[in-house]
mmCIF file of C-alpha atoms in Angstrom:
data_model
loop_
_atom_site.group_PDB
_atom_site.id
_atom_site.type_symbol
_atom_site.label_atom_id
_atom_site.label_comp_id
_atom_site.label_asym_id
_atom_site.label_seq_id
_atom_site.Cartn_x
_atom_site.Cartn_y
_atom_site.Cartn_z
ATOM 1 C CA MET X 1 0.003 -0.157 0.089
ATOM 2 C CA ASN X 2 1.570 3.382 -1.318
ATOM 3 C CA VAL X 3 1.943 6.181 1.327
ATOM 4 C CA ASN X 4 0.635 8.615 -1.484
ATOM 5 C CA LEU X 5 -3.059 7.156 -1.120
ATOM 6 C CA TYR X 6 -3.051 9.199 2.124
ATOM 7 C CA ASP X 7 -1.934 12.674 0.535
ATOM 8 C CA PHE X 8 -4.073 15.692 0.006
ATOM 9 C CA GLU X 9 -3.609 19.302 -0.589
ATOM 10 C CA LEU X 10 -3.901 21.531 2.474
ATOM 11 C CA PRO X 11 -3.851 25.127 2.353
ATOM 12 C CA GLU X 12 -1.426 26.682 4.944
ATOM 13 C CA GLN X 13 -4.232 29.151 6.051
ATOM 14 C CA LEU X 14 -6.223 26.302 7.379
ATOM 15 C CA ILE X 15 -3.536 25.203 9.961
ATOM 16 C CA ALA X 16 -4.830 26.494 13.380
ATOM 17 C CA GLN X 17 -1.875 28.389 15.056
ATOM 18 C CA THR X 18 -3.745 29.386 18.303
ATOM 19 C CA PRO X 19 -6.378 27.692 20.389
ATOM 20 C CA LEU X 20 -9.767 29.347 20.499
ATOM 21 C CA LEU X 21 -10.780 31.295 23.692
ATOM 22 C CA ASP X 22 -13.384 28.667 24.310
ATOM 23 C CA ARG X 23 -12.375 25.112 24.257
ATOM 24 C CA THR X 24 -15.859 24.093 23.041
ATOM 25 C CA ALA X 25 -16.285 26.616 20.378
ATOM 26 C CA SER X 26 -14.484 24.291 17.596
ATOM 27 C CA ARG X 27 -16.633 22.922 14.913
ATOM 28 C CA LEU X 28 -17.403 19.136 14.898
ATOM 29 C CA LEU X 29 -17.455 17.165 11.524
ATOM 30 C CA THR X 30 -19.435 13.895 11.936
ATOM 31 C CA LEU X 31 -18.819 10.818 9.775
ATOM 32 C CA ASN X 32 -20.703 7.743 9.734
ATOM 33 C CA LYS X 33 -18.397 5.123 9.092
ATOM 34 C CA GLU X 34 -21.180 2.694 7.791
ATOM 35 C CA SER X 35 -22.932 5.056 5.213
ATOM 36 C CA GLY X 36 -20.105 7.542 4.682
ATOM 37 C CA GLU X 37 -22.543 10.555 5.495
ATOM 38 C CA VAL X 38 -20.810 13.633 6.490
ATOM 39 C CA ASN X 39 -22.565 16.458 8.600
ATOM 40 C CA HIS X 40 -21.542 19.596 10.398
ATOM 41 C CA HIS X 41 -22.035 20.610 13.915
ATOM 42 C CA THR X 42 -20.364 22.577 16.771
ATOM 43 C CA PHE X 43 -18.402 20.638 19.186
ATOM 44 C CA PRO X 44 -20.933 20.375 21.985
ATOM 45 C CA ASP X 45 -23.230 18.629 19.809
ATOM 46 C CA ILE X 46 -21.310 15.616 20.313
ATOM 47 C CA ILE X 47 -23.671 14.798 23.208
ATOM 48 C CA ASP X 48 -26.333 14.064 20.629
ATOM 49 C CA PHE X 49 -24.254 11.386 19.188
ATOM 50 C CA LEU X 50 -23.447 9.518 22.474
ATOM 51 C CA GLN X 51 -25.986 7.150 24.057
ATOM 52 C CA PRO X 52 -26.640 6.174 27.855
ATOM 53 C CA GLY X 53 -24.413 3.361 28.756
ATOM 54 C CA ASP X 54 -21.796 4.393 25.976
ATOM 55 C CA THR X 55 -18.141 4.778 27.432
ATOM 56 C CA LEU X 56 -15.969 7.668 26.305
ATOM 57 C CA VAL X 57 -12.233 6.951 26.760
ATOM 58 C CA LEU X 58 -9.529 9.865 27.352
ATOM 59 C CA ASN X 59 -5.986 9.960 27.722
ATOM 60 C CA ASP X 60 -5.226 11.853 30.928
ATOM 61 C CA THR X 61 -1.452 12.289 30.205
ATOM 62 C CA ARG X 62 0.073 15.709 30.872
ATOM 63 C CA VAL X 63 2.482 17.344 28.591
ATOM 64 C CA LEU X 64 5.986 18.127 29.971
ATOM 65 C CA PRO X 65 7.415 21.648 29.415
ATOM 66 C CA ALA X 66 10.078 19.611 27.614
ATOM 67 C CA ARG X 67 11.990 22.069 25.476
ATOM 68 C CA LEU X 68 15.184 23.394 27.206
ATOM 69 C CA PHE X 69 17.628 26.089 25.781
ATOM 70 C CA GLY X 70 21.151 26.267 27.071
ATOM 71 C CA THR X 71 24.876 26.516 25.955
ATOM 72 C CA LYS X 72 27.512 23.962 25.142
ATOM 73 C CA GLU X 73 29.883 24.067 28.126
ATOM 74 C CA ASP X 74 33.128 24.201 26.035
ATOM 75 C CA THR X 75 32.194 26.641 23.422
ATOM 76 C CA GLY X 76 29.306 28.705 24.834
ATOM 77 C CA ALA X 77 27.242 27.964 21.555
ATOM 78 C CA LYS X 78 23.487 27.805 21.876
ATOM 79 C CA ALA X 79 21.956 24.334 22.191
ATOM 80 C CA GLU X 80 18.362 23.245 22.396
ATOM 81 C CA VAL X 81 17.042 19.899 24.021
ATOM 82 C CA LEU X 82 13.576 18.567 23.621
ATOM 83 C CA LEU X 83 12.766 15.797 25.989
ATOM 84 C CA LEU X 84 11.150 12.706 24.398
ATOM 85 C CA LYS X 85 11.076 10.297 27.401
ATOM 86 C CA ASN X 86 12.523 9.359 30.664
ATOM 87 C CA VAL X 87 14.631 6.233 30.252
ATOM 88 C CA GLU X 88 15.538 5.630 33.847
ATOM 89 C CA GLY X 89 16.280 7.681 36.849
ATOM 90 C CA ASP X 90 17.922 11.076 35.385
ATOM 91 C CA ARG X 91 18.411 9.579 32.099
ATOM 92 C CA TRP X 92 16.218 10.873 29.259
ATOM 93 C CA GLU X 93 16.029 10.276 25.569
ATOM 94 C CA ALA X 94 15.840 13.658 23.760
ATOM 95 C CA LEU X 95 15.993 15.391 20.367
ATOM 96 C CA VAL X 96 18.884 18.052 20.202
ATOM 97 C CA LYS X 97 19.997 21.111 18.164
ATOM 98 C CA PRO X 98 22.234 21.595 16.351
ATOM 99 C CA GLY X 99 22.444 17.862 16.095
ATOM 100 C CA LYS X 100 25.922 17.741 14.250
ATOM 101 C CA LYS X 101 27.636 19.609 17.081
ATOM 102 C CA LEU X 102 26.104 17.752 20.006
ATOM 103 C CA LYS X 103 27.813 14.398 20.182
ATOM 104 C CA ALA X 104 28.509 11.964 23.004
ATOM 105 C CA GLY X 105 30.659 13.566 25.594
ATOM 106 C CA SER X 106 28.945 17.063 25.097
ATOM 107 C CA VAL X 107 27.846 18.950 28.200
ATOM 108 C CA ILE X 108 25.172 21.239 28.001
ATOM 109 C CA VAL X 109 24.344 23.983 30.519
ATOM 110 C CA PHE X 110 20.978 25.392 31.159
ATOM 111 C CA SER X 111 21.341 27.134 34.329
ATOM 112 C CA ASP X 112 23.428 27.036 37.689
ATOM 113 C CA GLU X 113 21.054 24.440 38.927
ATOM 114 C CA LEU X 114 20.806 22.209 35.774
ATOM 115 C CA ARG X 115 23.139 20.755 33.367
ATOM 116 C CA ALA X 116 23.301 17.509 31.055
ATOM 117 C CA VAL X 117 25.723 15.234 29.536
ATOM 118 C CA ILE X 118 25.241 13.552 26.206
ATOM 119 C CA ASP X 119 25.956 9.762 26.759
ATOM 120 C CA GLU X 120 25.262 8.395 23.352
ATOM 121 C CA GLU X 121 23.671 8.585 20.245
ATOM 122 C CA GLY X 122 20.285 6.993 19.665
ATOM 123 C CA GLU X 123 17.833 6.220 16.961
ATOM 124 C CA MET X 124 16.711 8.549 14.331
ATOM 125 C CA GLY X 125 18.753 11.461 15.555
ATOM 126 C CA ALA X 126 17.937 11.057 19.158
ATOM 127 C CA ARG X 127 20.351 11.549 22.081
ATOM 128 C CA LEU X 128 20.677 9.726 25.561
ATOM 129 C CA LEU X 129 21.309 12.443 28.261
ATOM 130 C CA THR X 130 22.033 12.204 31.867
ATOM 131 C CA PHE X 131 20.945 15.361 33.818
ATOM 132 C CA SER X 132 22.516 16.833 37.130
ATOM 133 C CA TYR X 133 20.868 19.350 39.337
ATOM 134 C CA ASP X 134 20.328 21.171 42.419
ATOM 135 C CA GLY X 135 16.862 20.710 43.849
ATOM 136 C CA ILE X 136 13.959 18.885 42.354
ATOM 137 C CA PHE X 137 14.119 18.139 38.711
ATOM 138 C CA GLN X 138 10.443 18.517 37.842
ATOM 139 C CA GLU X 139 10.132 21.980 39.533
ATOM 140 C CA ILE X 140 13.321 22.927 37.558
ATOM 141 C CA LEU X 141 11.693 21.752 34.375
ATOM 142 C CA ASP X 142 8.475 23.718 35.025
ATOM 143 C CA ARG X 143 10.699 26.906 35.589
ATOM 144 C CA LEU X 144 13.029 26.495 32.586
ATOM 145 C CA GLY X 145 11.091 24.293 30.153
ATOM 146 C CA GLU X 146 8.722 25.518 27.318
ATOM 147 C CA MET X 147 5.969 23.836 26.003
ATOM 148 C CA PRO X 148 6.984 21.725 22.989
ATOM 149 C CA LEU X 149 4.433 22.888 20.169
ATOM 150 C CA PRO X 150 4.478 21.030 17.066
ATOM 151 C CA PRO X 151 6.806 22.343 14.318
ATOM 152 C CA TYR X 152 3.768 23.359 12.313
ATOM 153 C CA ILE X 153 2.740 25.943 15.037
ATOM 154 C CA ARG X 154 4.792 29.154 14.735
ATOM 155 C CA GLU X 155 2.879 31.472 17.068
ATOM 156 C CA THR X 156 3.662 31.651 20.766
ATOM 157 C CA LEU X 157 1.346 30.397 23.371
ATOM 158 C CA ASP X 158 0.464 32.772 25.940
ATOM 159 C CA ASP X 159 -1.124 30.192 28.294
ATOM 160 C CA ARG X 160 0.397 26.965 28.215
ATOM 161 C CA GLU X 161 -2.263 25.370 29.974
ATOM 162 C CA ARG X 162 -4.277 25.503 26.711
ATOM 163 C CA TYR X 163 -1.855 22.753 25.449
ATOM 164 C CA GLN X 164 -3.155 20.512 28.188
ATOM 165 C CA THR X 165 -6.487 18.796 28.530
ATOM 166 C CA VAL X 166 -8.714 20.038 31.521
ATOM 167 C CA TYR X 167 -8.121 16.494 32.893
ATOM 168 C CA ALA X 168 -4.484 16.089 32.183
ATOM 169 C CA LYS X 169 -2.897 14.295 35.291
ATOM 170 C CA HIS X 170 0.089 12.156 34.745
ATOM 171 C CA GLU X 171 3.119 13.900 33.341
ATOM 172 C CA GLY X 172 5.378 12.512 30.742
ATOM 173 C CA SER X 173 4.163 13.506 27.097
ATOM 174 C CA ALA X 174 6.248 15.426 24.596
ATOM 175 C CA ALA X 175 2.997 16.379 22.774
ATOM 176 C CA ALA X 176 -0.797 16.741 23.716
ATOM 177 C CA PRO X 177 -3.352 14.281 22.985
ATOM 178 C CA THR X 178 -5.172 16.931 21.198
ATOM 179 C CA ALA X 179 -8.736 15.494 20.430
ATOM 180 C CA GLY X 180 -9.266 16.063 24.246
ATOM 181 C CA LEU X 181 -8.401 19.725 24.257
ATOM 182 C CA HIS X 182 -12.050 20.559 23.162
ATOM 183 C CA PHE X 183 -13.584 19.320 26.589
ATOM 184 C CA THR X 184 -14.380 21.388 29.352
ATOM 185 C CA GLU X 185 -15.182 19.969 32.868
ATOM 186 C CA GLU X 186 -18.875 21.262 32.304
ATOM 187 C CA LEU X 187 -19.434 19.452 28.888
ATOM 188 C CA LEU X 188 -17.844 16.341 30.471
ATOM 189 C CA ASN X 189 -20.453 16.542 33.404
ATOM 190 C CA ARG X 190 -23.287 17.143 30.813
ATOM 191 C CA ILE X 191 -21.851 13.898 29.208
ATOM 192 C CA ARG X 192 -21.910 11.974 32.460
ATOM 193 C CA ASP X 193 -25.473 13.332 33.327
ATOM 194 C CA LYS X 194 -26.769 11.872 30.090
ATOM 195 C CA GLY X 195 -25.609 8.274 31.349
ATOM 196 C CA VAL X 196 -22.465 8.182 29.396
ATOM 197 C CA ASN X 197 -19.549 6.658 31.205
ATOM 198 C CA VAL X 198 -16.237 8.634 31.209
ATOM 199 C CA ALA X 199 -13.043 6.554 31.690
ATOM 200 C CA PHE X 200 -9.278 7.250 31.339
ATOM 201 C CA ILE X 201 -6.222 5.638 30.083
ATOM 202 C CA THR X 202 -2.676 7.036 30.027
ATOM 203 C CA LEU X 203 -0.439 7.104 26.951
ATOM 204 C CA HIS X 204 2.681 9.407 26.939
ATOM 205 C CA VAL X 205 2.663 10.941 23.478
ATOM 206 C CA GLY X 206 6.050 10.729 21.840
ATOM 207 C CA LEU X 207 7.131 13.246 18.867
ATOM 208 C CA GLY X 208 7.259 10.138 16.527
ATOM 209 C CA THR X 209 3.449 11.355 16.020
ATOM 210 C CA PHE X 210 4.891 14.272 13.956
ATOM 211 C CA ARG X 211 7.687 12.568 12.040
ATOM 212 C CA PRO X 212 6.898 12.092 8.566
ATOM 213 C CA MET X 213 6.887 8.545 7.021
ATOM 214 C CA SER X 214 10.384 7.915 5.297
ATOM 215 C CA VAL X 215 9.201 4.902 3.357
ATOM 216 C CA ASP X 216 6.957 4.500 0.279
ATOM 217 C CA ASN X 217 5.190 1.409 1.377
ATOM 218 C CA VAL X 218 3.037 1.592 4.451
ATOM 219 C CA GLU X 219 3.633 -1.829 5.580
ATOM 220 C CA GLU X 220 7.431 -0.975 5.822
ATOM 221 C CA HIS X 221 6.960 1.944 8.334
ATOM 222 C CA VAL X 222 8.176 1.173 12.069
ATOM 223 C CA MET X 223 6.338 3.011 14.708
ATOM 224 C CA HIS X 224 7.910 4.811 17.801
ATOM 225 C CA GLU X 225 7.369 3.113 21.169
ATOM 226 C CA GLU X 226 5.276 4.895 23.757
ATOM 227 C CA TYR X 227 4.433 4.033 27.380
ATOM 228 C CA TYR X 228 0.803 3.364 28.273
ATOM 229 C CA SER X 229 -1.188 2.293 31.127
ATOM 230 C CA LEU X 230 -4.871 1.004 31.521
ATOM 231 C CA SER X 231 -6.231 0.477 34.968
ATOM 232 C CA GLN X 232 -8.566 -2.388 36.239
ATOM 233 C CA GLU X 233 -11.386 0.029 36.852
ATOM 234 C CA THR X 234 -11.153 1.112 33.196
ATOM 235 C CA ALA X 235 -10.830 -2.426 31.758
ATOM 236 C CA ASP X 236 -13.984 -3.453 33.833
ATOM 237 C CA LEU X 237 -15.892 -0.361 32.695
ATOM 238 C CA ILE X 238 -15.220 -1.208 28.878
ATOM 239 C CA ASN X 239 -15.854 -5.100 29.379
ATOM 240 C CA GLU X 240 -19.392 -4.115 30.865
ATOM 241 C CA THR X 241 -20.026 -1.645 28.185
ATOM 242 C CA LYS X 242 -19.331 -4.553 25.697
ATOM 243 C CA LYS X 243 -21.417 -6.805 27.369
ATOM 244 C CA ARG X 244 -24.209 -4.651 27.447
ATOM 245 C CA GLY X 245 -23.991 -3.966 23.702
ATOM 246 C CA ASN X 246 -23.135 -0.445 23.983
ATOM 247 C CA ARG X 247 -20.108 1.509 22.260
ATOM 248 C CA ILE X 248 -16.589 2.497 23.274
ATOM 249 C CA PHE X 249 -15.535 5.760 21.943
ATOM 250 C CA ALA X 250 -11.710 6.627 21.977
ATOM 251 C CA VAL X 251 -10.824 10.414 22.317
ATOM 252 C CA GLY X 252 -7.891 10.658 19.847
ATOM 253 C CA THR X 253 -5.750 8.232 18.340
ATOM 254 C CA THR X 254 -3.739 7.916 21.496
ATOM 255 C CA SER X 255 -6.714 6.430 23.418
ATOM 256 C CA CYS X 256 -7.200 4.252 20.351
ATOM 257 C CA ARG X 257 -3.932 2.918 20.159
ATOM 258 C CA THR X 258 -3.946 2.142 23.784
ATOM 259 C CA LEU X 259 -7.021 0.390 23.847
ATOM 260 C CA GLU X 260 -6.230 -1.734 20.755
ATOM 261 C CA THR X 261 -3.013 -2.696 22.229
ATOM 262 C CA VAL X 262 -4.389 -4.093 25.328
ATOM 263 C CA GLY X 263 -7.382 -5.735 23.374
ATOM 264 C CA SER X 264 -4.689 -7.547 21.149
ATOM 265 C CA LYS X 265 -3.277 -9.011 24.595
ATOM 266 C CA PHE X 266 -6.529 -10.771 25.583
ATOM 267 C CA GLU X 267 -7.909 -12.739 23.087
ATOM 268 C CA ASP X 268 -10.997 -13.596 24.985
ATOM 269 C CA GLY X 269 -11.962 -9.923 24.612
ATOM 270 C CA GLN X 270 -12.034 -9.322 28.453
ATOM 271 C CA LEU X 271 -9.538 -6.651 29.225
ATOM 272 C CA GLN X 272 -7.488 -6.524 32.225
ATOM 273 C CA GLU X 273 -5.366 -3.949 33.852
ATOM 274 C CA SER X 274 -2.154 -3.513 31.606
ATOM 275 C CA SER X 275 0.821 -1.567 31.036
ATOM 276 C CA GLY X 276 4.033 -1.225 29.077
ATOM 277 C CA TRP X 277 5.296 -0.105 25.779
ATOM 278 C CA THR X 278 3.446 -0.132 22.583
ATOM 279 C CA LYS X 279 4.434 0.598 18.977
ATOM 280 C CA ILE X 280 1.079 -0.734 17.417
ATOM 281 C CA PHE X 281 0.563 0.716 13.770
ATOM 282 C CA ILE X 282 -2.965 0.760 12.788
ATOM 283 C CA TYR X 283 -3.685 1.056 9.157
ATOM 284 C CA PRO X 284 -6.459 -0.322 6.671
ATOM 285 C CA GLY X 285 -6.967 -3.775 6.919
ATOM 286 C CA TYR X 286 -6.708 -3.830 10.776
ATOM 287 C CA THR X 287 -9.444 -5.553 12.600
ATOM 288 C CA PHE X 288 -10.441 -3.315 15.651
ATOM 289 C CA LYS X 289 -11.130 -5.170 18.967
ATOM 290 C CA VAL X 290 -12.086 -2.832 21.345
ATOM 291 C CA ILE X 291 -13.302 0.658 20.022
ATOM 292 C CA ASP X 292 -16.480 1.323 18.013
ATOM 293 C CA GLY X 293 -15.921 4.982 17.286
ATOM 294 C CA MET X 294 -13.506 7.956 17.633
ATOM 295 C CA LEU X 295 -13.155 11.627 18.328
ATOM 296 C CA THR X 296 -10.079 12.882 16.525
ATOM 297 C CA ASN X 297 -8.569 16.064 15.121
ATOM 298 C CA PHE X 298 -7.737 16.610 11.487
ATOM 299 C CA HIS X 299 -4.226 15.390 10.639
ATOM 300 C CA LEU X 300 -1.075 15.646 8.553
ATOM 301 C CA PRO X 301 -1.153 14.345 4.831
ATOM 302 C CA LYS X 302 0.522 10.837 4.582
ATOM 303 C CA SER X 303 0.741 10.567 8.556
ATOM 304 C CA THR X 304 0.329 7.501 10.288
ATOM 305 C CA LEU X 305 -2.773 9.132 12.057
ATOM 306 C CA VAL X 306 -4.610 9.657 8.760
ATOM 307 C CA MET X 307 -4.192 5.800 8.042
ATOM 308 C CA LEU X 308 -5.482 4.926 11.639
ATOM 309 C CA VAL X 309 -8.623 6.908 10.947
ATOM 310 C CA SER X 310 -8.854 5.327 7.550
ATOM 311 C CA ALA X 311 -8.501 1.894 9.084
ATOM 312 C CA LEU X 312 -11.760 2.643 11.051
ATOM 313 C CA ALA X 313 -13.796 4.354 8.557
ATOM 314 C CA GLY X 314 -12.365 3.483 5.217
ATOM 315 C CA ARG X 315 -9.820 5.475 3.226
ATOM 316 C CA GLU X 316 -12.024 6.684 0.527
ATOM 317 C CA GLN X 317 -14.643 7.973 3.376
ATOM 318 C CA ILE X 318 -12.131 9.613 5.173
ATOM 319 C CA MET X 319 -10.687 11.283 2.055
ATOM 320 C CA HIS X 320 -13.911 12.473 1.260
ATOM 321 C CA ALA X 321 -14.394 13.970 4.750
ATOM 322 C CA TYR X 322 -11.175 15.711 4.538
ATOM 323 C CA GLU X 323 -12.348 17.098 1.294
ATOM 324 C CA GLU X 324 -15.218 18.581 2.777
ATOM 325 C CA ALA X 325 -13.384 19.830 5.878
ATOM 326 C CA ILE X 326 -11.175 21.761 3.580
ATOM 327 C CA LYS X 327 -14.103 23.018 1.407
ATOM 328 C CA GLU X 328 -15.800 24.311 4.428
ATOM 329 C CA GLN X 329 -12.713 25.685 6.047
ATOM 330 C CA TYR X 330 -12.152 23.650 8.979
ATOM 331 C CA ARG X 331 -9.197 24.442 11.147
ATOM 332 C CA PHE X 332 -6.481 21.549 11.038
ATOM 333 C CA PHE X 333 -3.925 20.102 13.534
ATOM 334 C CA SER X 334 -3.516 20.422 17.180
ATOM 335 C CA PHE X 335 -5.449 23.556 17.781
ATOM 336 C CA GLY X 336 -7.926 22.980 14.887
ATOM 337 C CA ASP X 337 -11.564 21.523 14.710
ATOM 338 C CA ALA X 338 -12.755 17.910 15.507
ATOM 339 C CA MET X 339 -14.303 14.850 13.660
ATOM 340 C CA LEU X 340 -16.145 12.427 15.247
ATOM 341 C CA ILE X 341 -16.329 8.744 13.607
ATOM 342 C CA TYR X 342 -19.384 6.793 14.793
#
């Protein structure tokens, strides 16, 4: 399957550069995965598509202020570090700039209280670093770090909480699970009041999400690893929902990938508490084991995320929905509008 099957022309002005003042003010395109019917709504209308007994699964990861700016100790040259994941203790996997000058043995100074030494070079340009510091690492990171906005967002973010979901809890992501940015506590409470269950998983989002595919054939792509965790409480809720014949809606591709990873571990369909690393790659031909529908934002051309939603709704129907979204001037990517596949 050729990657170019998932390409489309996207006018640059449709890439949302800033979040809306009201999280729920975005638009909502709905796509019926059986009929292919597309309709246009505002985000709060999502409640009309959820039925009592359904379960909405959200990713409660919290984004780290993971972009650090410092200088190379020996030359004073500027250096930038983007934390990807905590490997162990004070050891992190990160991307660095300028990559050609930051080799193993280089020391980067961020402040009087924080420095790092590059231990070794990793895969796809990453580095393994060990930090040394005075105080509590997380508090220092909160003070010195900046939000790691995706490369297609060039505007500065005035309030960094707008790149967090209102239910963000477990810190560890290098990017936000952006489908969840549309919710407020008030809207979630209205959804609960309708009798819809709201459950949580955790998947710490890596920047591999934004990396373009470097192969022509979809099947040859190797996914990055991300850490996930699903509690027994959420497993029980999903099992009960399925048993009743109600539906599971994943909020975002990260929730989807977590649920399908866990679903593939338990062949009897009864989910149990689970955690670990996933590199699941979902593309057309995949048989979904857990989810019935998904809320998602609009994604990059030729991305693994477009392939994932195509696996759920069909490539032709997704491409048609994207054509409609472009024609109707929907806002794309992290701070953009949403699509509900049901």
